[in-house]
């Protein structure tokens, strides 16, 4: 009888452990990966493959990112427009903005005109939906491996409508010809 109870308890423990692992694995959302290439993309593409990349950042003006979503810019390409990021990742599934393609090529470049309202990448808590504007907390966003140029602000995390936002990383990015260089150059990595 003790042996049967021991086996029964072992089976319950095994299912508890496996169930917990399954819950942890499913809570780590995979998200959607979007590929963007200014040289080979087309905005009528779905952008979910390196073979069918988007051309511009237009899609993301009204898009709300979800945990695990990624935006990958093609190395060697240049964009002259603002990238707008709105949405919230999670501790285990960050929103990631980075690069794809041949690692021998230069980092993807976002270059503007150094006007007073130029921001290369704006991460904000206001969603500009055509139907209505609404608040969306922003957390767990990483920007990695980009070349940011000729802008008033290179990367701006703006959360004025929400509170409790956390988890921001800027890694391996180059900043050139920034109007507000004293702000930007003080951060190598921002992780709060």
XYZ file of N, CA, C and O in Angstrom:
768
model
N 0.821 -1.198 0.000
C 0.000 0.000 0.000
C 0.865 1.261 0.000
O 0.561 2.210 -0.714
N 1.938 1.258 0.822
C 2.825 2.413 0.851
C 3.456 2.647 -0.514
O 3.662 3.786 -0.917
N 3.764 1.556 -1.210
C 4.370 1.668 -2.542
C 3.398 2.311 -3.531
O 3.782 3.153 -4.338
N 2.146 1.941 -3.477
C 1.138 2.508 -4.372
C 0.952 3.991 -4.072
O 0.887 4.820 -4.985
N 0.896 4.343 -2.791
C 0.764 5.754 -2.419
C 1.996 6.531 -2.881
O 1.891 7.645 -3.396
N 3.166 5.956 -2.751
C 4.411 6.609 -3.193
C 4.393 6.846 -4.694
O 4.768 7.922 -5.165
N 3.969 5.837 -5.471
C 3.859 6.007 -6.922
C 2.831 7.083 -7.273
O 3.040 7.901 -8.164
N 1.706 7.048 -6.554
C 0.645 8.018 -6.803
C 1.146 9.453 -6.556
O 0.914 10.349 -7.349
N 1.848 9.652 -5.451
C 2.403 10.978 -5.139
C 3.435 11.375 -6.190
O 3.486 12.524 -6.636
N 4.268 10.426 -6.642
C 5.268 10.715 -7.688
C 4.601 11.156 -8.984
O 5.057 12.099 -9.642
N 3.507 10.477 -9.358
C 2.792 10.829 -10.581
C 2.182 12.230 -10.453
O 2.261 13.042 -11.372
N 1.599 12.525 -9.291
C 1.019 13.864 -9.070
C 2.109 14.922 -9.163
O 1.929 15.962 -9.809
N 3.250 14.694 -8.528
C 4.358 15.647 -8.598
C 4.833 15.833 -10.034
O 5.097 16.958 -10.471
N 4.937 14.747 -10.785
C 5.380 14.826 -12.176
C 4.415 15.667 -13.000
O 4.832 16.553 -13.746
N 3.115 15.421 -12.851
C 2.135 16.208 -13.595
C 2.148 17.675 -13.162
O 1.970 18.575 -13.976
N 2.361 17.918 -11.877
C 2.431 19.298 -11.387
C 3.625 20.019 -12.009
O 3.509 21.156 -12.473
N 4.773 19.347 -12.041
C 5.977 19.950 -12.623
C 5.780 20.182 -14.115
O 6.055 21.263 -14.634
N 5.291 19.159 -14.828
C 5.086 19.298 -16.272
C 4.033 20.359 -16.580
O 4.177 21.135 -17.519
N 2.974 20.403 -15.773
C 1.943 21.420 -15.976
C 2.491 22.816 -15.774
O 2.208 23.735 -16.535
N 3.324 22.986 -14.754
C 3.949 24.289 -14.511
C 4.874 24.677 -15.640
O 4.926 25.837 -16.050
N 5.624 23.713 -16.179
C 6.509 24.002 -17.306
C 5.695 24.399 -18.527
O 6.064 25.323 -19.244
N 4.582 23.733 -18.752
C 3.738 24.055 -19.896
C 3.177 25.461 -19.759
O 3.174 26.224 -20.716
N 2.726 25.808 -18.535
C 2.201 27.162 -18.333
C 3.290 28.201 -18.560
O 3.056 29.225 -19.175
N 4.512 27.938 -18.071
C 5.609 28.879 -18.256
C 5.944 29.015 -19.734
O 6.157 30.111 -20.231
N 5.966 27.907 -20.452
C 6.309 27.954 -21.869
C 5.236 28.690 -22.666
O 5.551 29.446 -23.565
N 3.958 28.497 -22.331
C 2.918 29.172 -23.090
C 2.826 30.643 -22.723
O 2.390 31.449 -23.524
N 3.244 31.020 -21.498
C 3.193 32.427 -21.136
C 4.294 33.225 -21.834
O 4.249 34.433 -21.873
N 5.293 32.545 -22.380
C 6.349 33.211 -23.139
C 5.889 33.311 -24.586
O 6.244 32.490 -25.418
N 5.075 34.281 -24.859
C 4.490 34.457 -26.176
C 5.550 34.589 -27.258
O 6.526 35.297 -27.088
N 5.327 33.911 -28.355
C 6.277 33.957 -29.457
C 6.216 35.285 -30.197
O 7.225 35.816 -30.612
N 5.056 35.841 -30.356
C 4.922 37.111 -31.064
C 5.089 36.951 -32.565
O 5.292 35.861 -33.087
N 5.018 38.073 -33.270
C 5.167 38.112 -34.722
C 6.451 38.862 -35.053
O 6.738 39.885 -34.445
N 7.203 38.356 -36.009
C 8.415 39.034 -36.468
C 8.109 39.718 -37.789
O 7.603 39.096 -38.723
N 8.417 41.021 -37.856
C 8.227 41.817 -39.066
C 9.588 42.191 -39.636
O 10.463 42.650 -38.902
N 9.757 41.990 -40.929
C 10.986 42.320 -41.636
C 10.730 43.562 -42.485
O 9.700 43.670 -43.143
N 11.706 44.488 -42.467
C 11.559 45.718 -43.243
C 12.840 45.963 -44.017
O 13.939 45.910 -43.456
N 12.700 46.214 -45.317
C 13.843 46.515 -46.177
C 13.484 47.691 -47.082
O 12.570 47.584 -47.896
N 14.222 48.789 -46.935
C 13.956 49.948 -47.800
C 14.407 49.681 -49.227
O 13.909 50.289 -50.167
N 15.322 48.731 -49.425
C 15.840 48.450 -50.765
C 15.060 47.357 -51.500
O 14.981 47.380 -52.721
N 14.482 46.413 -50.767
C 13.825 45.282 -51.428
C 12.389 45.066 -50.973
O 11.743 44.124 -51.423
N 11.884 45.915 -50.089
C 10.555 45.700 -49.530
C 9.441 46.313 -50.350
O 9.665 47.067 -51.293
N 8.218 45.978 -49.942
C 7.012 46.509 -50.561
C 5.945 46.567 -49.467
O 5.701 45.564 -48.795
N 5.312 47.703 -49.293
C 4.330 47.842 -48.222
C 3.054 47.045 -48.460
O 2.225 46.932 -47.567
N 2.892 46.448 -49.626
C 1.755 45.552 -49.841
C 2.089 44.124 -49.393
O 1.214 43.278 -49.339
N 3.357 43.865 -49.051
C 3.749 42.565 -48.485
C 3.230 42.457 -47.051
O 2.919 43.461 -46.419
N 3.197 41.215 -46.538
C 2.798 41.039 -45.138
C 3.946 41.321 -44.181
O 3.727 41.541 -42.998
N 5.195 41.271 -44.654
C 6.346 41.605 -43.830
C 6.760 40.548 -42.832
O 7.657 40.780 -42.033
N 6.142 39.376 -42.862
C 6.443 38.356 -41.859
C 7.519 37.368 -42.290
O 7.719 36.353 -41.648
N 8.226 37.689 -43.362
C 9.323 36.851 -43.841
C 10.380 37.754 -44.444
O 10.060 38.815 -44.994
N 11.635 37.335 -44.383
C 12.699 38.129 -45.005
C 12.559 38.135 -46.528
O 13.150 38.973 -47.195
N 11.739 37.226 -47.062
C 11.493 37.183 -48.513
C 10.321 38.081 -48.919
O 10.153 38.384 -50.090
N 9.515 38.508 -47.940
C 8.380 39.395 -48.219
C 8.394 40.585 -47.247
O 7.418 40.815 -46.529
N 9.486 41.360 -47.235
C 9.581 42.448 -46.249
C 8.713 43.648 -46.618
O 8.371 43.851 -47.786
N 8.374 44.408 -45.602
C 7.758 45.711 -45.811
C 8.838 46.677 -46.258
O 10.026 46.416 -46.076
N 8.447 47.803 -46.826
C 9.418 48.809 -47.275
C 9.598 49.928 -46.251
O 10.698 50.391 -46.008
N 8.499 50.363 -45.646
C 8.521 51.532 -44.765
C 8.005 51.158 -43.380
O 7.618 50.029 -43.116
N 7.930 52.166 -42.514
C 7.419 51.999 -41.156
C 5.935 52.345 -41.064
O 5.375 52.417 -39.974
N 5.292 52.587 -42.180
C 3.903 53.053 -42.225
C 2.960 52.162 -41.414
O 2.096 52.661 -40.692
N 3.101 50.847 -41.514
C 2.215 49.901 -40.833
C 2.176 50.136 -39.327
O 1.161 49.911 -38.671
N 3.276 50.610 -38.762
C 3.390 50.689 -37.314
C 2.869 51.995 -36.713
O 2.904 52.162 -35.509
N 2.369 52.898 -37.556
C 1.816 54.153 -37.044
C 0.552 53.924 -36.225
O 0.238 54.703 -35.338
N -0.182 52.863 -36.524
C -1.417 52.559 -35.797
C -1.401 51.157 -35.194
O -2.423 50.676 -34.721
N -0.255 50.513 -35.192
C -0.143 49.134 -34.710
C 0.210 49.124 -33.223
O 1.013 49.935 -32.770
N -0.383 48.225 -32.467
C -0.031 48.044 -31.061
C 0.707 46.712 -30.930
O 0.145 45.655 -31.203
N 1.979 46.797 -30.534
C 2.813 45.603 -30.414
C 2.392 44.764 -29.220
O 1.912 45.271 -28.215
N 2.620 43.454 -29.355
C 2.270 42.484 -28.327
C 3.543 41.811 -27.815
O 4.596 41.900 -28.459
N 3.482 41.132 -26.684
C 4.675 40.459 -26.165
C 5.310 39.537 -27.208
O 4.613 38.778 -27.882
N 6.626 39.655 -27.331
C 7.374 38.811 -28.257
C 7.448 39.322 -29.676
O 8.158 38.749 -30.507
N 6.739 40.400 -30.022
C 6.816 40.952 -31.379
C 8.219 41.492 -31.641
O 8.879 42.016 -30.733
N 8.649 41.362 -32.897
C 9.955 41.864 -33.304
C 9.812 42.663 -34.591
O 9.023 42.301 -35.463
N 10.605 43.729 -34.693
C 10.737 44.483 -35.936
C 12.209 44.424 -36.303
O 13.063 44.897 -35.558
N 12.511 43.806 -37.439
C 13.894 43.644 -37.873
C 14.126 44.455 -39.140
O 13.430 44.279 -40.144
N 15.116 45.340 -39.084
C 15.477 46.186 -40.218
C 16.673 45.577 -40.933
O 17.613 45.109 -40.287
N 16.643 45.621 -42.253
C 17.704 44.982 -43.041
C 19.014 45.774 -42.950
O 19.044 46.987 -43.154
N 20.071 45.054 -42.632
C 21.400 45.668 -42.591
C 21.755 46.217 -43.964
O 21.455 45.611 -44.983
N 22.402 47.385 -43.964
C 22.794 48.028 -45.214
C 21.739 48.966 -45.779
O 22.020 49.717 -46.705
N 20.523 48.966 -45.224
C 19.437 49.821 -45.716
C 19.326 51.095 -44.885
O 19.780 51.153 -43.740
N 18.681 52.109 -45.477
C 18.506 53.409 -44.834
C 17.034 53.820 -44.925
O 16.405 53.667 -45.980
N 16.493 54.374 -43.821
C 15.140 54.919 -43.789
C 15.220 56.375 -43.369
O 16.021 56.736 -42.514
N 14.370 57.191 -43.966
C 14.294 58.612 -43.627
C 12.910 58.926 -43.062
O 12.220 59.836 -43.524
N 12.515 58.155 -42.075
C 11.204 58.315 -41.452
C 11.266 57.837 -40.004
O 12.170 57.102 -39.626
N 10.304 58.271 -39.225
C 10.230 57.890 -37.813
C 9.630 56.502 -37.665
O 8.645 56.158 -38.327
N 10.204 55.711 -36.752
C 9.635 54.422 -36.376
C 8.895 54.619 -35.059
O 9.482 55.038 -34.064
N 7.584 54.349 -35.074
C 6.739 54.518 -33.899
C 6.455 53.153 -33.287
O 6.005 52.235 -33.981
N 6.718 53.017 -31.997
C 6.479 51.767 -31.281
C 5.507 52.046 -30.145
O 5.754 52.888 -29.295
N 4.394 51.329 -30.139
C 3.420 51.394 -29.063
C 3.045 49.973 -28.694
O 2.779 49.160 -29.570
N 3.045 49.664 -27.420
C 2.675 48.326 -26.979
C 3.490 47.908 -25.774
O 4.411 48.597 -25.354
N 3.144 46.763 -25.245
C 3.797 46.268 -24.041
C 4.252 44.833 -24.255
O 3.460 43.973 -24.624
N 5.540 44.628 -23.988
C 6.054 43.271 -23.954
C 5.830 42.701 -22.567
O 5.087 43.255 -21.758
N 6.499 41.600 -22.291
C 6.432 41.029 -20.952
C 7.853 40.697 -20.505
O 8.789 40.729 -21.316
N 8.000 40.368 -19.248
C 9.322 40.071 -18.701
C 10.009 38.954 -19.487
O 11.224 38.941 -19.632
N 9.239 38.022 -20.002
C 9.806 36.881 -20.731
C 9.608 36.965 -22.233
O 10.028 36.069 -22.965
N 8.960 38.001 -22.709
C 8.721 38.152 -24.153
C 8.748 39.643 -24.499
O 7.713 40.279 -24.657
N 9.956 40.182 -24.591
C 10.147 41.605 -24.871
C 9.741 41.937 -26.301
O 9.808 41.085 -27.205
N 9.360 43.190 -26.532
C 9.251 43.729 -27.883
C 10.673 44.079 -28.291
O 11.390 44.732 -27.540
N 11.084 43.623 -29.464
C 12.487 43.757 -29.877
C 12.573 44.468 -31.224
O 11.904 44.072 -32.182
N 13.393 45.512 -31.283
C 13.663 46.223 -32.527
C 15.136 46.005 -32.823
O 15.996 46.388 -32.014
N 15.453 45.372 -33.954
C 16.846 45.045 -34.251
C 17.112 44.929 -35.739
O 16.441 45.561 -36.553
N 18.095 44.108 -36.076
C 18.568 43.999 -37.456
C 18.513 42.554 -37.944
O 18.526 41.619 -37.150
N 18.468 42.412 -39.265
C 18.591 41.099 -39.890
C 19.418 41.249 -41.159
O 19.672 42.354 -41.634
N 19.837 40.128 -41.700
C 20.596 40.151 -42.953
C 22.071 39.902 -42.730
O 22.514 39.522 -41.642
N 22.847 40.119 -43.772
C 24.280 39.851 -43.794
C 25.002 40.677 -42.725
O 25.005 41.904 -42.768
N 25.628 40.003 -41.772
C 26.309 40.685 -40.672
C 27.548 41.451 -41.122
O 28.086 42.244 -40.366
N 27.989 41.234 -42.354
C 29.132 41.980 -42.885
C 28.726 43.390 -43.324
O 29.565 44.264 -43.482
N 27.427 43.591 -43.534
C 26.933 44.909 -43.956
C 26.801 45.841 -42.763
O 26.788 45.409 -41.607
N 26.682 47.127 -43.042
C 26.502 48.131 -41.991
C 25.180 47.934 -41.266
O 24.232 47.355 -41.811
N 25.125 48.473 -40.059
C 23.875 48.447 -39.296
C 22.785 49.182 -40.069
O 23.073 50.112 -40.823
N 21.518 48.807 -39.866
C 20.428 49.568 -40.474
C 20.466 51.007 -39.970
O 20.733 51.250 -38.789
N 20.196 51.955 -40.867
C 20.289 53.382 -40.540
C 18.904 54.021 -40.579
O 18.157 53.838 -41.538
N 18.580 54.775 -39.524
C 17.429 55.672 -39.546
C 18.015 57.072 -39.465
O 18.688 57.418 -38.489
N 17.804 57.856 -40.510
C 18.397 59.186 -40.615
C 17.315 60.197 -40.975
O 16.608 60.026 -41.959
N 17.206 61.255 -40.165
C 16.195 62.282 -40.417
C 16.866 63.588 -40.828
O 17.978 63.578 -41.325
N 16.197 64.719 -40.624
C 16.668 66.009 -41.131
C 17.140 66.972 -40.054
O 17.336 68.139 -40.308
N 17.269 66.507 -38.844
C 17.699 67.295 -37.695
C 16.803 68.508 -37.450
O 17.257 69.572 -37.048
N 15.517 68.324 -37.677
C 14.534 69.357 -37.361
C 14.180 69.261 -35.878
O 14.434 68.251 -35.228
N 13.563 70.294 -35.339
C 13.283 70.344 -33.904
C 12.307 69.271 -33.437
O 12.262 68.942 -32.258
N 11.509 68.692 -34.341
C 10.578 67.636 -33.951
C 11.013 66.250 -34.451
O 10.239 65.301 -34.394
N 12.246 66.129 -34.919
C 12.741 64.836 -35.414
C 13.062 63.893 -34.261
O 13.818 64.230 -33.351
N 12.468 62.714 -34.330
C 12.760 61.624 -33.403
C 12.837 60.366 -34.261
O 11.863 60.011 -34.924
N 13.974 59.702 -34.277
C 14.122 58.517 -35.136
C 13.238 57.363 -34.678
O 12.553 56.746 -35.482
N 13.273 57.057 -33.377
C 12.416 56.000 -32.834
C 11.676 56.570 -31.636
O 12.285 57.015 -30.669
N 10.364 56.545 -31.723
C 9.517 57.037 -30.638
C 8.737 55.861 -30.062
O 7.975 55.212 -30.768
N 8.970 55.585 -28.784
C 8.218 54.562 -28.058
C 7.279 55.340 -27.145
O 7.728 56.060 -26.258
N 5.967 55.241 -27.387
C 5.031 56.092 -26.648
C 3.816 55.326 -26.156
O 3.497 54.257 -26.664
N 3.141 55.931 -25.182
C 1.971 55.294 -24.578
C 0.642 55.820 -25.119
O -0.407 55.506 -24.602
N 0.673 56.592 -26.181
C -0.546 57.059 -26.845
C -0.672 56.336 -28.183
O 0.221 56.416 -29.013
N -1.766 55.629 -28.368
C -2.003 54.905 -29.612
C -2.773 55.805 -30.559
O -3.836 56.320 -30.220
N -2.230 56.028 -31.739
C -2.879 56.878 -32.749
C -3.734 56.027 -33.680
O -3.442 55.872 -34.842
N -4.783 55.460 -33.147
C -5.702 54.653 -33.923
C -6.624 55.583 -34.711
O -7.094 56.576 -34.170
N -6.906 55.275 -35.990
C -7.788 56.151 -36.769
C -9.171 56.313 -36.137
O -9.801 57.354 -36.277
N -9.653 55.289 -35.434
C -10.983 55.361 -34.825
C -10.995 56.197 -33.549
O -11.931 56.927 -33.280
N -9.943 56.035 -32.752
C -9.848 56.799 -31.507
C -8.421 56.708 -30.979
O -7.661 55.806 -31.331
N -8.080 57.662 -30.128
C -6.789 57.632 -29.468
C -6.993 57.041 -28.082
O -8.003 57.311 -27.437
N -6.059 56.219 -27.638
C -6.192 55.641 -26.309
C -4.809 55.393 -25.697
O -3.808 55.394 -26.384
N -4.807 55.197 -24.402
C -3.575 54.964 -23.655
C -3.188 53.500 -23.707
O -4.049 52.625 -23.624
N -1.910 53.247 -23.834
C -1.391 51.883 -23.854
C -0.074 51.885 -23.083
O 0.880 52.519 -23.516
N -0.016 51.227 -21.931
C 1.264 51.184 -21.221
C 2.360 50.633 -22.126
O 2.093 49.849 -23.043
N 3.586 51.062 -21.878
C 4.725 50.546 -22.638
C 5.743 49.985 -21.648
O 6.134 50.665 -20.710
N 6.110 48.746 -21.847
C 7.112 48.104 -21.005
C 7.818 47.028 -21.816
O 7.283 46.523 -22.800
N 9.023 46.697 -21.350
C 9.819 45.618 -21.929
C 10.024 45.789 -23.437
O 9.551 45.006 -24.252
N 10.743 46.848 -23.765
C 11.078 47.162 -25.151
C 12.596 47.251 -25.263
O 13.235 47.976 -24.499
N 13.172 46.511 -26.205
C 14.613 46.574 -26.460
C 14.874 47.056 -27.880
O 14.260 46.575 -28.831
N 15.809 48.000 -28.011
C 16.254 48.496 -29.312
C 17.727 48.156 -29.414
O 18.524 48.536 -28.552
N 18.097 47.426 -30.472
C 19.429 46.845 -30.532
C 20.020 46.912 -31.944
O 19.344 46.621 -32.921
N 21.292 47.312 -32.023
C 22.058 47.172 -33.253
C 21.662 48.070 -34.398
O 21.763 47.670 -35.562
N 21.231 49.307 -34.102
C 20.832 50.233 -35.153
C 21.778 51.436 -35.197
O 22.474 51.737 -34.237
N 21.762 52.128 -36.324
C 22.527 53.360 -36.522
C 21.512 54.493 -36.630
O 20.712 54.528 -37.559
N 21.536 55.401 -35.665
C 20.560 56.486 -35.559
C 21.282 57.790 -35.875
O 22.281 58.108 -35.234
N 20.758 58.578 -36.845
C 21.480 59.777 -37.297
C 20.576 60.975 -37.547
O 19.396 60.834 -37.840
N 21.243 62.159 -37.514
C 20.649 63.411 -38.006
C 19.260 63.674 -37.444
O 18.302 63.895 -38.178
N 19.165 63.674 -36.126
C 17.871 63.832 -35.489
C 18.004 64.710 -34.253
O 19.084 64.839 -33.679
N 16.906 65.305 -33.856
C 16.891 66.061 -32.607
C 17.051 65.093 -31.442
O 17.911 65.249 -30.597
N 16.212 64.061 -31.409
C 16.326 62.971 -30.440
C 16.424 61.666 -31.211
O 15.643 61.420 -32.124
N 17.365 60.828 -30.843
C 17.527 59.559 -31.537
C 16.443 58.567 -31.159
O 15.713 58.053 -32.001
N 16.338 58.279 -29.860
C 15.337 57.351 -29.334
C 14.682 58.036 -28.142
O 15.354 58.530 -27.246
N 13.364 58.049 -28.145
C 12.640 58.726 -27.078
C 11.576 57.789 -26.526
O 10.676 57.373 -27.251
N 11.690 57.432 -25.248
C 10.670 56.660 -24.546
C 9.762 57.680 -23.866
O 10.140 58.295 -22.879
N 8.578 57.862 -24.413
C 7.663 58.890 -23.904
C 6.441 58.222 -23.279
O 5.602 57.643 -23.970
N 6.346 58.305 -21.955
C 5.157 57.796 -21.284
C 4.676 58.853 -20.305
O 5.145 58.985 -19.205
N 3.719 59.621 -20.773
C 3.151 60.699 -19.967
C 1.712 60.401 -19.556
O 1.176 61.043 -18.672
N 1.091 59.432 -20.188
C -0.306 59.112 -19.898
C -0.455 57.894 -18.999
O -1.538 57.628 -18.493
N 0.615 57.116 -18.835
C 0.557 55.894 -18.041
C 1.701 55.904 -17.033
O 2.666 56.639 -17.170
N 1.584 55.056 -16.035
C 2.650 54.938 -15.039
C 2.971 53.463 -14.829
O 2.260 52.586 -15.303
N 4.060 53.211 -14.117
C 4.461 51.829 -13.846
C 5.154 51.157 -15.015
O 5.356 49.950 -15.006
N 5.528 51.922 -16.034
C 6.224 51.354 -17.182
C 7.641 50.969 -16.759
O 8.284 51.683 -16.002
N 8.139 49.839 -17.283
C 9.479 49.384 -16.903
C 10.054 48.496 -17.990
O 9.341 48.040 -18.884
N 11.360 48.253 -17.893
C 12.017 47.345 -18.820
C 12.333 47.979 -20.160
O 11.663 47.717 -21.147
N 13.351 48.840 -20.209
C 13.764 49.478 -21.458
C 15.256 49.244 -21.653
O 16.045 49.505 -20.756
N 15.624 48.750 -22.827
C 17.031 48.517 -23.137
C 17.376 49.125 -24.489
O 16.647 48.941 -25.460
N 18.503 49.822 -24.536
C 19.082 50.294 -25.792
C 20.494 49.744 -25.805
O 21.309 50.086 -24.946
N 20.784 48.843 -26.755
C 22.077 48.175 -26.788
C 22.678 48.230 -28.186
O 21.964 48.162 -29.186
N 23.986 48.376 -28.233
C 24.754 48.266 -29.474
C 24.266 49.209 -30.578
O 24.298 48.855 -31.758
N 23.787 50.384 -30.207
C 23.322 51.366 -31.195
C 24.367 52.461 -31.356
O 25.061 52.819 -30.406
N 24.474 53.000 -32.556
C 25.353 54.129 -32.841
C 24.495 55.374 -33.023
O 23.456 55.319 -33.688
N 24.939 56.490 -32.435
C 24.238 57.765 -32.563
C 25.189 58.760 -33.201
O 26.290 58.976 -32.703
N 24.753 59.373 -34.324
C 25.597 60.317 -35.044
C 24.811 61.581 -35.377
O 23.676 61.507 -35.824
N 25.467 62.729 -35.156
C 24.895 64.015 -35.517
C 23.537 64.242 -34.858
O 22.558 64.581 -35.508
N 23.521 64.073 -33.530
C 22.316 64.302 -32.741
C 22.313 65.739 -32.253
O 23.321 66.237 -31.777
N 21.161 66.380 -32.342
C 21.035 67.743 -31.854
C 21.138 67.777 -30.327
O 21.670 68.692 -29.752
N 20.613 66.745 -29.667
C 20.665 66.649 -28.201
C 21.706 65.626 -27.785
O 21.424 64.725 -26.998
N 22.923 65.745 -28.288
C 23.962 64.760 -28.006
C 24.229 64.593 -26.522
O 24.521 63.501 -26.068
N 24.137 65.668 -25.737
C 24.452 65.551 -24.317
C 23.500 64.576 -23.619
O 23.870 63.940 -22.659
N 22.261 64.437 -24.087
C 21.346 63.465 -23.501
C 21.688 62.061 -23.957
O 21.814 61.158 -23.175
N 21.818 61.893 -25.259
C 21.986 60.569 -25.843
C 23.296 59.924 -25.423
O 23.331 58.765 -25.060
N 24.384 60.664 -25.482
C 25.686 60.068 -25.196
C 25.866 59.672 -23.747
O 26.800 58.956 -23.406
N 24.980 60.091 -22.871
C 25.091 59.707 -21.472
C 24.552 58.300 -21.219
O 24.739 57.751 -20.154
N 23.885 57.711 -22.190
C 23.332 56.372 -22.039
C 24.026 55.382 -22.961
O 23.960 55.522 -24.171
N 24.679 54.397 -22.387
C 25.172 53.287 -23.191
C 24.094 52.220 -23.226
O 23.708 51.723 -24.260
N 23.583 51.894 -22.057
C 22.469 50.963 -21.950
C 21.505 51.533 -20.927
O 21.893 51.918 -19.837
N 20.256 51.596 -21.306
C 19.214 52.049 -20.394
C 18.376 50.849 -20.051
O 17.756 50.237 -20.900
N 18.403 50.440 -18.797
C 17.658 49.254 -18.367
C 17.040 49.557 -17.020
O 17.730 49.600 -16.010
N 15.742 49.827 -17.002
C 15.081 50.147 -15.736
C 13.967 49.179 -15.463
O 13.477 48.522 -16.324
